[in-house]
Coordinates of N, CA, C and O in Angstrom, one line a residue:
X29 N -19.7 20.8 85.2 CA -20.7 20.6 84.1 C -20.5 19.4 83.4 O -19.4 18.8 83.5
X30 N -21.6 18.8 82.4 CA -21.5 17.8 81.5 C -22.4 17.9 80.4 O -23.5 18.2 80.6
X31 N -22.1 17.7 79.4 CA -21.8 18.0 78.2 C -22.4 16.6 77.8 O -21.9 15.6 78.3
X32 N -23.3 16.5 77.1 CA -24.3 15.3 75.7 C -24.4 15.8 74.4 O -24.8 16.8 73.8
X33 N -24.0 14.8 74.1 CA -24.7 14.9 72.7 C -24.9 13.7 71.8 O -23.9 13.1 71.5
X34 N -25.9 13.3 71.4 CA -26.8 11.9 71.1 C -26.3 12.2 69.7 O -25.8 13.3 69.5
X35 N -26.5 11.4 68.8 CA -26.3 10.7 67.5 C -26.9 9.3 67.4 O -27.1 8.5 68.2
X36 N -27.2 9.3 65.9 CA -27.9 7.9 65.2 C -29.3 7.7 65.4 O -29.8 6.6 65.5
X37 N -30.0 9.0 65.6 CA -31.4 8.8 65.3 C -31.7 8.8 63.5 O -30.8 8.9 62.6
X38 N -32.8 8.7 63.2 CA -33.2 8.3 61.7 C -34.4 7.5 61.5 O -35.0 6.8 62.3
X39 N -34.8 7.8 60.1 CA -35.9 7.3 59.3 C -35.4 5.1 59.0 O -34.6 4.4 58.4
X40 N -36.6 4.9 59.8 CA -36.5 2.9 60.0 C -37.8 2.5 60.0 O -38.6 2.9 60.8
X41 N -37.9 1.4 58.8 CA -39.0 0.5 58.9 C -39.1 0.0 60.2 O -38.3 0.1 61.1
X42 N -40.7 -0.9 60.2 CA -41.0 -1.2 61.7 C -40.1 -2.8 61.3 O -40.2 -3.4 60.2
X43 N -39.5 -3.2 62.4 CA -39.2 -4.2 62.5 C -37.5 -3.8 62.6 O -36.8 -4.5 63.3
X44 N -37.1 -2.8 61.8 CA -35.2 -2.7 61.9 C -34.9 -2.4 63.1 O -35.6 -2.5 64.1
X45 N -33.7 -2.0 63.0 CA -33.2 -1.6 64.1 C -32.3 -0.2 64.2 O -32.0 0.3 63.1
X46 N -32.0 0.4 65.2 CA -31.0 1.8 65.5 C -30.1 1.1 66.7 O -30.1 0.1 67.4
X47 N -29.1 2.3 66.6 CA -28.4 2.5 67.5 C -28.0 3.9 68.0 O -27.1 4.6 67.5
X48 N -28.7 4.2 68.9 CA -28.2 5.9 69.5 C -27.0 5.8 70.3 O -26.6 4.7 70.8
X49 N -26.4 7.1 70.3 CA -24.8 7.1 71.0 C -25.2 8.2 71.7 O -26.2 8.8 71.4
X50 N -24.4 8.5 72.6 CA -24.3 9.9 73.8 C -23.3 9.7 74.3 O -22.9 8.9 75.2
X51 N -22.6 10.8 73.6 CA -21.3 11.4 74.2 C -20.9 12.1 75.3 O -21.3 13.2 75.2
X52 N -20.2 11.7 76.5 CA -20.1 12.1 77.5 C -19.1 12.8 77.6 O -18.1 12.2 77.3
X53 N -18.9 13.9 77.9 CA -17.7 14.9 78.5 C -17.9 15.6 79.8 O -19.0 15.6 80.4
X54 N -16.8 16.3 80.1 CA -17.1 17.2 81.2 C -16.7 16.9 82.8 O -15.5 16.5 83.1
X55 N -17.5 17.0 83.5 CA -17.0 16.0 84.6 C -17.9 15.0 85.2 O -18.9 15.2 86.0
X56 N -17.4 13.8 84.6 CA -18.4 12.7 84.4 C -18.1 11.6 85.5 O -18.6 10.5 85.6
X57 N -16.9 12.3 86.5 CA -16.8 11.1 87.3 C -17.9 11.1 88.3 O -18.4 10.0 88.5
X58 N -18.7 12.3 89.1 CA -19.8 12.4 89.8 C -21.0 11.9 88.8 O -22.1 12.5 88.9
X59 N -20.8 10.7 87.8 CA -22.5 11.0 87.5 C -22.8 9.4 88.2 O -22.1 8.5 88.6
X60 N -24.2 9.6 88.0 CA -24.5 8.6 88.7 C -24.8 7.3 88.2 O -24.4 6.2 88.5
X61 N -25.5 7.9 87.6 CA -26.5 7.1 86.6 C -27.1 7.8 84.9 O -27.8 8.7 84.9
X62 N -26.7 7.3 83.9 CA -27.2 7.6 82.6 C -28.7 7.3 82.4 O -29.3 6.8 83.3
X63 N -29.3 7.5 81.1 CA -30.5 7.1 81.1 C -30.8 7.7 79.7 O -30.3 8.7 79.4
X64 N -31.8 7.1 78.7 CA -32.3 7.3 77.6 C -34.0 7.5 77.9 O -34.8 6.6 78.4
X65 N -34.2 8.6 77.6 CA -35.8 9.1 77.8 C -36.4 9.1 76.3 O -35.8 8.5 75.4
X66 N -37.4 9.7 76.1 CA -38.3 9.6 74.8 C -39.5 11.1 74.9 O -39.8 11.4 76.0
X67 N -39.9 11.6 74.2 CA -40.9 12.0 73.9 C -41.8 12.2 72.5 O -41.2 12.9 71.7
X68 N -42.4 12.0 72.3 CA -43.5 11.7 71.2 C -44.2 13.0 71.5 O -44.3 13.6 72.6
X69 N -44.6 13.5 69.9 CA -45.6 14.3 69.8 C -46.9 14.7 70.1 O -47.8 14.2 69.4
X70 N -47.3 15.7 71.1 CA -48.6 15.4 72.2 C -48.5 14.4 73.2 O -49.5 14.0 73.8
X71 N -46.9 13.8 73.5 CA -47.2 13.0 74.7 C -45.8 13.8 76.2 O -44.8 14.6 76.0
X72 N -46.3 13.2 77.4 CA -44.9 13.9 77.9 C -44.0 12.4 77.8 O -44.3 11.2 77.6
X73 N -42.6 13.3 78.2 CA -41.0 12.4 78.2 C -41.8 11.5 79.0 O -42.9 11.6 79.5
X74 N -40.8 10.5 78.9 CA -40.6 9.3 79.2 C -39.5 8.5 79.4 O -38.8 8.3 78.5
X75 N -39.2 7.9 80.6 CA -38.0 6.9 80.3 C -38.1 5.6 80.0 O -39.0 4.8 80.4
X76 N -36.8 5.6 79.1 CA -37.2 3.9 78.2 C -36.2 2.7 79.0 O -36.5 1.6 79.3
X77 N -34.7 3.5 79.3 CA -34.2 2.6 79.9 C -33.0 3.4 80.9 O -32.7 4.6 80.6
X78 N -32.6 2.9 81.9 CA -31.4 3.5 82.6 C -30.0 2.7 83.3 O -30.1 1.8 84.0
X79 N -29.3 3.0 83.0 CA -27.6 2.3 83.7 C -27.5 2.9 84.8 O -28.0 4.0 84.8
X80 N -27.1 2.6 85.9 CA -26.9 2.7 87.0 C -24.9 2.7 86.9 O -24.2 2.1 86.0
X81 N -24.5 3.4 88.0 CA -22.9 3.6 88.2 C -22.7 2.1 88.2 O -21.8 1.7 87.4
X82 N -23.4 1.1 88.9 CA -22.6 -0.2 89.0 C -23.0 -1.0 87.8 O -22.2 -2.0 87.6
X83 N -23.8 -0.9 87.1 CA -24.1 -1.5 85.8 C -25.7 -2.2 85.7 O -25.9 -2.8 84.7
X84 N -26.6 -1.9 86.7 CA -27.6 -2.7 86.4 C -28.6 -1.9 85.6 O -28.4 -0.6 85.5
X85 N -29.2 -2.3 85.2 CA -29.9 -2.1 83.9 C -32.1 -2.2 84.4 O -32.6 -3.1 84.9
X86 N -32.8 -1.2 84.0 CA -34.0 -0.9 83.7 C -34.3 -0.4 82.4 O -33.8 0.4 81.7
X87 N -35.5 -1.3 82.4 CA -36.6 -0.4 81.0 C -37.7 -0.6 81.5 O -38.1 -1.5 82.3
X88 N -38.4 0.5 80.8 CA -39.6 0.8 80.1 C -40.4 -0.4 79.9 O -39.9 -0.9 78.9
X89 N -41.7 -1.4 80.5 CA -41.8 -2.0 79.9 C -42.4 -2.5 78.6 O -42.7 -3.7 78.2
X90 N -42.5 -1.4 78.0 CA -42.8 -1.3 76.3 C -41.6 -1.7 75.8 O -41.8 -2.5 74.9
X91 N -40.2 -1.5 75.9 CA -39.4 -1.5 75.1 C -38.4 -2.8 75.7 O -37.3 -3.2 75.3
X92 N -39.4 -3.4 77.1 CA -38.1 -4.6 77.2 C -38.2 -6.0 76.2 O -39.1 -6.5 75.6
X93 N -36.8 -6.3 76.2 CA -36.9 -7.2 75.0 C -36.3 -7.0 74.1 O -35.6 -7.8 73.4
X94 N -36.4 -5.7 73.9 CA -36.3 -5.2 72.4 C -35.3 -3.8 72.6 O -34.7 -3.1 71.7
X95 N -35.2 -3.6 73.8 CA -34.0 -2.1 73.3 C -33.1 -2.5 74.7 O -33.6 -2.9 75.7
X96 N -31.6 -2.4 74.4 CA -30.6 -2.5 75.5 C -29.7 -1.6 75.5 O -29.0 -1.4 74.5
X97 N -29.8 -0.9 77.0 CA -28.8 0.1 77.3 C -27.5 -0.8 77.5 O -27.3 -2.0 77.8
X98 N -26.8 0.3 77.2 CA -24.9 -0.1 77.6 C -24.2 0.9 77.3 O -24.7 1.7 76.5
X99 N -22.9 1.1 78.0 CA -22.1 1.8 78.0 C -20.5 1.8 78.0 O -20.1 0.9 78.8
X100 N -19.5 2.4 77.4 CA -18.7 1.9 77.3 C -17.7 1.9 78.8 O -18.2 2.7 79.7
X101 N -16.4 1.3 79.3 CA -16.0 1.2 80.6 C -15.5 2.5 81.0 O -15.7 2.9 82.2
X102 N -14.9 3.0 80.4 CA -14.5 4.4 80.6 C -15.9 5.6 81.0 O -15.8 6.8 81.5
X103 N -17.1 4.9 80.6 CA -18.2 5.5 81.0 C -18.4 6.9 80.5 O -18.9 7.8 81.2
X104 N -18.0 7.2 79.1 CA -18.0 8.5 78.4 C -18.9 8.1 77.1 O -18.9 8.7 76.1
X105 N -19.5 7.4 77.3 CA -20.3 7.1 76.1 C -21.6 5.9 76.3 O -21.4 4.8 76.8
X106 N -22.8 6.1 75.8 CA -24.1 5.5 76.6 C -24.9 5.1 75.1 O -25.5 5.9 74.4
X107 N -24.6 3.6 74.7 CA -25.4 3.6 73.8 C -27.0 3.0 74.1 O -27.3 2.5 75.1
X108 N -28.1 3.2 72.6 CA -29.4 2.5 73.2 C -29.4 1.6 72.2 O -29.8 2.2 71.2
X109 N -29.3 0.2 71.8 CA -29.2 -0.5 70.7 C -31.2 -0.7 70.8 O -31.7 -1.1 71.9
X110 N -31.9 -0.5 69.5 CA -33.2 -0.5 69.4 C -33.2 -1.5 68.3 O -32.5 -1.5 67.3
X111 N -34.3 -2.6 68.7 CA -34.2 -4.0 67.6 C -35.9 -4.1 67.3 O -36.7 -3.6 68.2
X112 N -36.2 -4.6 66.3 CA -37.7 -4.4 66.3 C -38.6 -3.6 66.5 O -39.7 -3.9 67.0
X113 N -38.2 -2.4 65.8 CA -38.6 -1.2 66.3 C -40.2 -1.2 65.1 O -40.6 -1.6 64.0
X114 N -40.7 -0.5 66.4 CA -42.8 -0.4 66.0 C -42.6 0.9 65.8 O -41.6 1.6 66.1
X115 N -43.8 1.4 65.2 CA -44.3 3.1 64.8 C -44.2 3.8 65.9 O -43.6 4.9 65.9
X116 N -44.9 3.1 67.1 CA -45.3 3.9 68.5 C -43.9 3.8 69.1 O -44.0 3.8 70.3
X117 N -42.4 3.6 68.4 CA -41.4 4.2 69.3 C -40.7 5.5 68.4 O -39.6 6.1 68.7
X118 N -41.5 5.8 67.6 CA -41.4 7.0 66.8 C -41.4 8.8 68.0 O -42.4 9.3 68.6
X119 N -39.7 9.2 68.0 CA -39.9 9.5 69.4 C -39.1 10.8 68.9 O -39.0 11.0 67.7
X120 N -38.5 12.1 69.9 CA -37.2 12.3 70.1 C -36.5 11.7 71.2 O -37.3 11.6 72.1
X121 N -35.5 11.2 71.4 CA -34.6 10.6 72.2 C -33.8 11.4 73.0 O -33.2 12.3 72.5
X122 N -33.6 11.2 74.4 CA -32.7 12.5 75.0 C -32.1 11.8 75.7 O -32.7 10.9 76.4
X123 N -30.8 12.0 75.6 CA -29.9 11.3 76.6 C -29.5 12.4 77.9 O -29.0 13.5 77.8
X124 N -29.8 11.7 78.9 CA -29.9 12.0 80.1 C -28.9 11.5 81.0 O -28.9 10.3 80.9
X125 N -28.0 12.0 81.8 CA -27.3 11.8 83.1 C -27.3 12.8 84.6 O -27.3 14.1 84.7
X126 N -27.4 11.8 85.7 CA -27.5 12.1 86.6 C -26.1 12.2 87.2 O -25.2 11.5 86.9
X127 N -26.1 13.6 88.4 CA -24.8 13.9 88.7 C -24.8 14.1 90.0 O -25.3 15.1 90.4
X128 N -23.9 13.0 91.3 CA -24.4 13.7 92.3 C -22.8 14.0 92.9 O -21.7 13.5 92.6
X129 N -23.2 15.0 93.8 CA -22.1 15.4 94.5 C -22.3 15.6 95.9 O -23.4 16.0 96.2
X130 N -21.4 15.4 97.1 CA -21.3 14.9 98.4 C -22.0 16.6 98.4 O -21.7 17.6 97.7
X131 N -23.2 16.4 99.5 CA -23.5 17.8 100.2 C -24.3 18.5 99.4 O -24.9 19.5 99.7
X132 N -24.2 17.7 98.0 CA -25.8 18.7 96.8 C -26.5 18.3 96.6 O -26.2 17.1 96.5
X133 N -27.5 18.6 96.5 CA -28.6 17.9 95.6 C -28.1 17.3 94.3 O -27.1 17.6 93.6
X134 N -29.1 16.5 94.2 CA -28.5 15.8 92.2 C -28.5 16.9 91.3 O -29.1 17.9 91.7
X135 N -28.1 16.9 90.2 CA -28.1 17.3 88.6 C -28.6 16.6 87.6 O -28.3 15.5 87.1
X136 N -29.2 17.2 87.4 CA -29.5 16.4 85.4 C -28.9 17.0 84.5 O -28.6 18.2 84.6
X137 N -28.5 16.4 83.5 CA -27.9 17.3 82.2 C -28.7 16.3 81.2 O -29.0 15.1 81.4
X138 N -28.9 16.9 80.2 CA -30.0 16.6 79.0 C -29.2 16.6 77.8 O -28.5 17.7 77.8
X139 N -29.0 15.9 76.9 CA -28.5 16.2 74.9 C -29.6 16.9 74.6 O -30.5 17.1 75.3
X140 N -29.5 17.2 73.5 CA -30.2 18.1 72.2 C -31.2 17.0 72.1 O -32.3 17.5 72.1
X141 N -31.2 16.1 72.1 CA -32.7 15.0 71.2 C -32.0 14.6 69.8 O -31.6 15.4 68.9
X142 N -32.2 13.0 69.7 CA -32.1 12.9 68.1 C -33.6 12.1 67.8 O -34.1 11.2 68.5
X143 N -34.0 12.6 66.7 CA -35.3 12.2 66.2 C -34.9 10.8 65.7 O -33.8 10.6 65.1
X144 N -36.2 9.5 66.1 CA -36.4 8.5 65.7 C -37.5 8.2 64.9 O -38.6 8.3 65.4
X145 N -37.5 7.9 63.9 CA -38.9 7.6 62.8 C -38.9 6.6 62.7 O -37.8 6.2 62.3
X146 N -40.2 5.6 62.8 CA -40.2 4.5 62.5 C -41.2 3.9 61.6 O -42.0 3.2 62.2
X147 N -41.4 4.0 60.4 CA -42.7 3.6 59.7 C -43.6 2.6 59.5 O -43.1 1.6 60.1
X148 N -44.4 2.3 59.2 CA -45.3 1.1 58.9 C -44.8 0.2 57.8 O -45.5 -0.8 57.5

């Protein structure tokens, strides 16, 4: 099993910035790949950006530019640094990792969501 849990969502004018954290535990040497999703109210999830095991890096392209995944080396922690943040990234945030193991199918494991508000 693996275990998330997201911090540093919050109330931000448009234009500041955040930083979400996701805590990794559990058994995190099978994961594959991390990933920060989104969902907005009346819309479905979405993904904004994703780390790969060897380090390469995708987004969303609404948010490229402007938000960068990273992680620390030990790979127990996935932050999303958000810079210039607009209304329309007014979200919950779910930190996501993928888990694969020889002979299974993948796993997902999901955090709780931290709410992002971004105002006008």
């Amino acid at each position: 099993q693996v275990q998330l849990v997201e911090s540093g969502g919050g109330l931000v004018q448009a234009g500041g910035s955040l930083t979400l954290s996701c805590t990794v535990s559990g058994r995190i040497n099978n994961i594959n790949s991390m990933a920060w999703h989104r969902q907005a109210p009346g819309k479905q999830r979405e993904l904004v950006a994703v780390i790969a095991s060897g380090g390469s890096t995708r987004y969303a392209d609404s948010v490229k530019g402007r938000f960068t995944i990273s992680r620390t080396s030990a790979k127990d922690t996935v932050y999303l640094q958000m810079n210039n943040l607009k209304p329309e990234d007014t979200a919950v945030y779910y930190c996501n990792a993928v888990e694969l193991r020889i002979g299974e199918p993948k796993t997902d494991y999901w955090g709780q969501g931290t709410q992002v508000t971004v105002s006008s």
